[in-house]
GROMACS .gro file of C-alpha atoms in nm:
model
  113
    1UNK     CA    1   1.068   2.692   5.014
    2UNK     CA    2   1.101   2.626   4.638
    3UNK     CA    3   0.810   2.453   4.470
    4UNK     CA    4   0.941   2.158   4.268
    5UNK     CA    5   0.721   1.976   4.021
    6UNK     CA    6   0.800   1.635   3.898
    7UNK     CA    7   0.791   1.576   3.525
    8UNK     CA    8   0.467   1.374   3.497
    9UNK     CA    9   0.430   1.411   3.120
   10UNK     CA   10   0.265   1.107   2.970
   11UNK     CA   11   0.460   0.904   2.717
   12UNK     CA   12   0.408   1.041   2.367
   13UNK     CA   13   0.268   0.758   2.143
   14UNK     CA   14   0.455   0.906   1.845
   15UNK     CA   15   0.799   0.912   2.003
   16UNK     CA   16   0.766   0.686   2.311
   17UNK     CA   17   0.903   0.336   2.355
   18UNK     CA   18   0.601   0.173   2.192
   19UNK     CA   19   0.587   0.406   1.888
   20UNK     CA   20   0.503   0.239   1.561
   21UNK     CA   21   0.569   0.350   1.207
   22UNK     CA   22   0.279   0.283   0.974
   23UNK     CA   23   0.421   0.449   0.664
   24UNK     CA   24   0.740   0.431   0.466
   25UNK     CA   25   1.049   0.414   0.685
   26UNK     CA   26   1.301   0.548   0.437
   27UNK     CA   27   1.330   0.774   0.135
   28UNK     CA   28   1.364   0.466  -0.085
   29UNK     CA   29   1.040   0.319   0.053
   30UNK     CA   30   0.852   0.647   0.003
   31UNK     CA   31   0.981   0.676  -0.354
   32UNK     CA   32   0.875   0.318  -0.432
   33UNK     CA   33   0.527   0.383  -0.293
   34UNK     CA   34   0.495   0.701  -0.496
   35UNK     CA   35   0.584   0.520  -0.817
   36UNK     CA   36   0.324   0.247  -0.803
   37UNK     CA   37   0.076   0.331  -1.076
   38UNK     CA   38  -0.257   0.192  -1.189
   39UNK     CA   39  -0.420   0.305  -1.509
   40UNK     CA   40  -0.666   0.372  -1.650
   41UNK     CA   41  -0.841   0.460  -1.328
   42UNK     CA   42  -1.134   0.409  -1.341
   43UNK     CA   43  -1.097   0.092  -1.549
   44UNK     CA   44  -1.359  -0.091  -1.748
   45UNK     CA   45  -1.194  -0.399  -1.904
   46UNK     CA   46  -0.824  -0.397  -1.815
   47UNK     CA   47  -0.607  -0.202  -1.575
   48UNK     CA   48  -0.229  -0.184  -1.594
   49UNK     CA   49  -0.031  -0.201  -1.271
   50UNK     CA   50   0.319  -0.051  -1.294
   51UNK     CA   51   0.566  -0.101  -1.012
   52UNK     CA   52   0.924   0.034  -0.978
   53UNK     CA   53   1.208  -0.194  -1.101
   54UNK     CA   54   1.341  -0.247  -0.746
   55UNK     CA   55   0.999  -0.389  -0.634
   56UNK     CA   56   0.964  -0.592  -0.952
   57UNK     CA   57   1.312  -0.741  -0.905
   58UNK     CA   58   1.234  -0.869  -0.552
   59UNK     CA   59   0.878  -0.965  -0.641
   60UNK     CA   60   0.560  -0.849  -0.472
   61UNK     CA   61   0.235  -1.011  -0.377
   62UNK     CA   62  -0.066  -0.829  -0.522
   63UNK     CA   63  -0.406  -0.868  -0.356
   64UNK     CA   64  -0.717  -0.679  -0.463
   65UNK     CA   65  -0.997  -0.628  -0.214
   66UNK     CA   66  -1.348  -0.492  -0.256
   67UNK     CA   67  -1.458  -0.235  -0.002
   68UNK     CA   68  -1.647  -0.517   0.172
   69UNK     CA   69  -1.309  -0.673   0.251
   70UNK     CA   70  -1.345  -0.971   0.019
   71UNK     CA   71  -1.036  -1.056  -0.184
   72UNK     CA   72  -1.123  -1.068  -0.554
   73UNK     CA   73  -0.775  -1.127  -0.700
   74UNK     CA   74  -0.433  -1.244  -0.586
   75UNK     CA   75  -0.105  -1.300  -0.765
   76UNK     CA   76   0.270  -1.261  -0.732
   77UNK     CA   77   0.445  -1.034  -0.983
   78UNK     CA   78   0.809  -0.995  -1.075
   79UNK     CA   79   0.771  -0.767  -1.372
   80UNK     CA   80   0.727  -0.391  -1.392
   81UNK     CA   81   0.395  -0.406  -1.579
   82UNK     CA   82   0.104  -0.636  -1.510
   83UNK     CA   83  -0.232  -0.621  -1.682
   84UNK     CA   84  -0.530  -0.698  -1.460
   85UNK     CA   85  -0.849  -0.821  -1.632
   86UNK     CA   86  -1.122  -0.636  -1.438
   87UNK     CA   87  -1.404  -0.705  -1.686
   88UNK     CA   88  -1.571  -0.960  -1.451
   89UNK     CA   89  -1.537  -0.747  -1.136
   90UNK     CA   90  -1.843  -0.566  -1.001
   91UNK     CA   91  -1.851  -0.189  -1.048
   92UNK     CA   92  -1.711  -0.003  -0.752
   93UNK     CA   93  -1.395   0.085  -0.558
   94UNK     CA   94  -1.115  -0.158  -0.488
   95UNK     CA   95  -0.799  -0.150  -0.278
   96UNK     CA   96  -0.489  -0.291  -0.443
   97UNK     CA   97  -0.243  -0.409  -0.179
   98UNK     CA   98   0.116  -0.480  -0.275
   99UNK     CA   99   0.326  -0.665  -0.017
  100UNK     CA  100   0.707  -0.690  -0.033
  101UNK     CA  101   0.903  -0.989   0.091
  102UNK     CA  102   0.988  -0.796   0.412
  103UNK     CA  103   0.613  -0.749   0.481
  104UNK     CA  104   0.598  -0.379   0.393
  105UNK     CA  105   0.275  -0.293   0.216
  106UNK     CA  106   0.166  -0.029  -0.033
  107UNK     CA  107  -0.204   0.031  -0.100
  108UNK     CA  108  -0.361   0.204  -0.399
  109UNK     CA  109  -0.727   0.266  -0.479
  110UNK     CA  110  -0.886   0.181  -0.811
  111UNK     CA  111  -1.241   0.219  -0.944
  112UNK     CA  112  -1.406  -0.017  -1.189
  113UNK     CA  113  -1.689   0.122  -1.404
   0.00000   0.00000   0.00000
């Protein structure tokens, strides 16, 4: 008698029906994320945020959070270069979150000295 085993493999969370994509979902998205720049980093008085023309054209929401989760700055930008006045921010690390109209987000880290 032949021993038959049923395929009882669990559903793979990376390829199964409930898989989620947390990163860029296309080459264009990856390229856009790679071209978001913040300088100087660390910053003391001002930091310049540079976003790709495609993101600037559609407009993005920019939120800056301290590591404690508190939002310290929020604005909407539609230009490639934006200067952030960080002179009144406490020294430390910050997360700069850019959100596109479709909800996709890019996050960069920045230090203030």
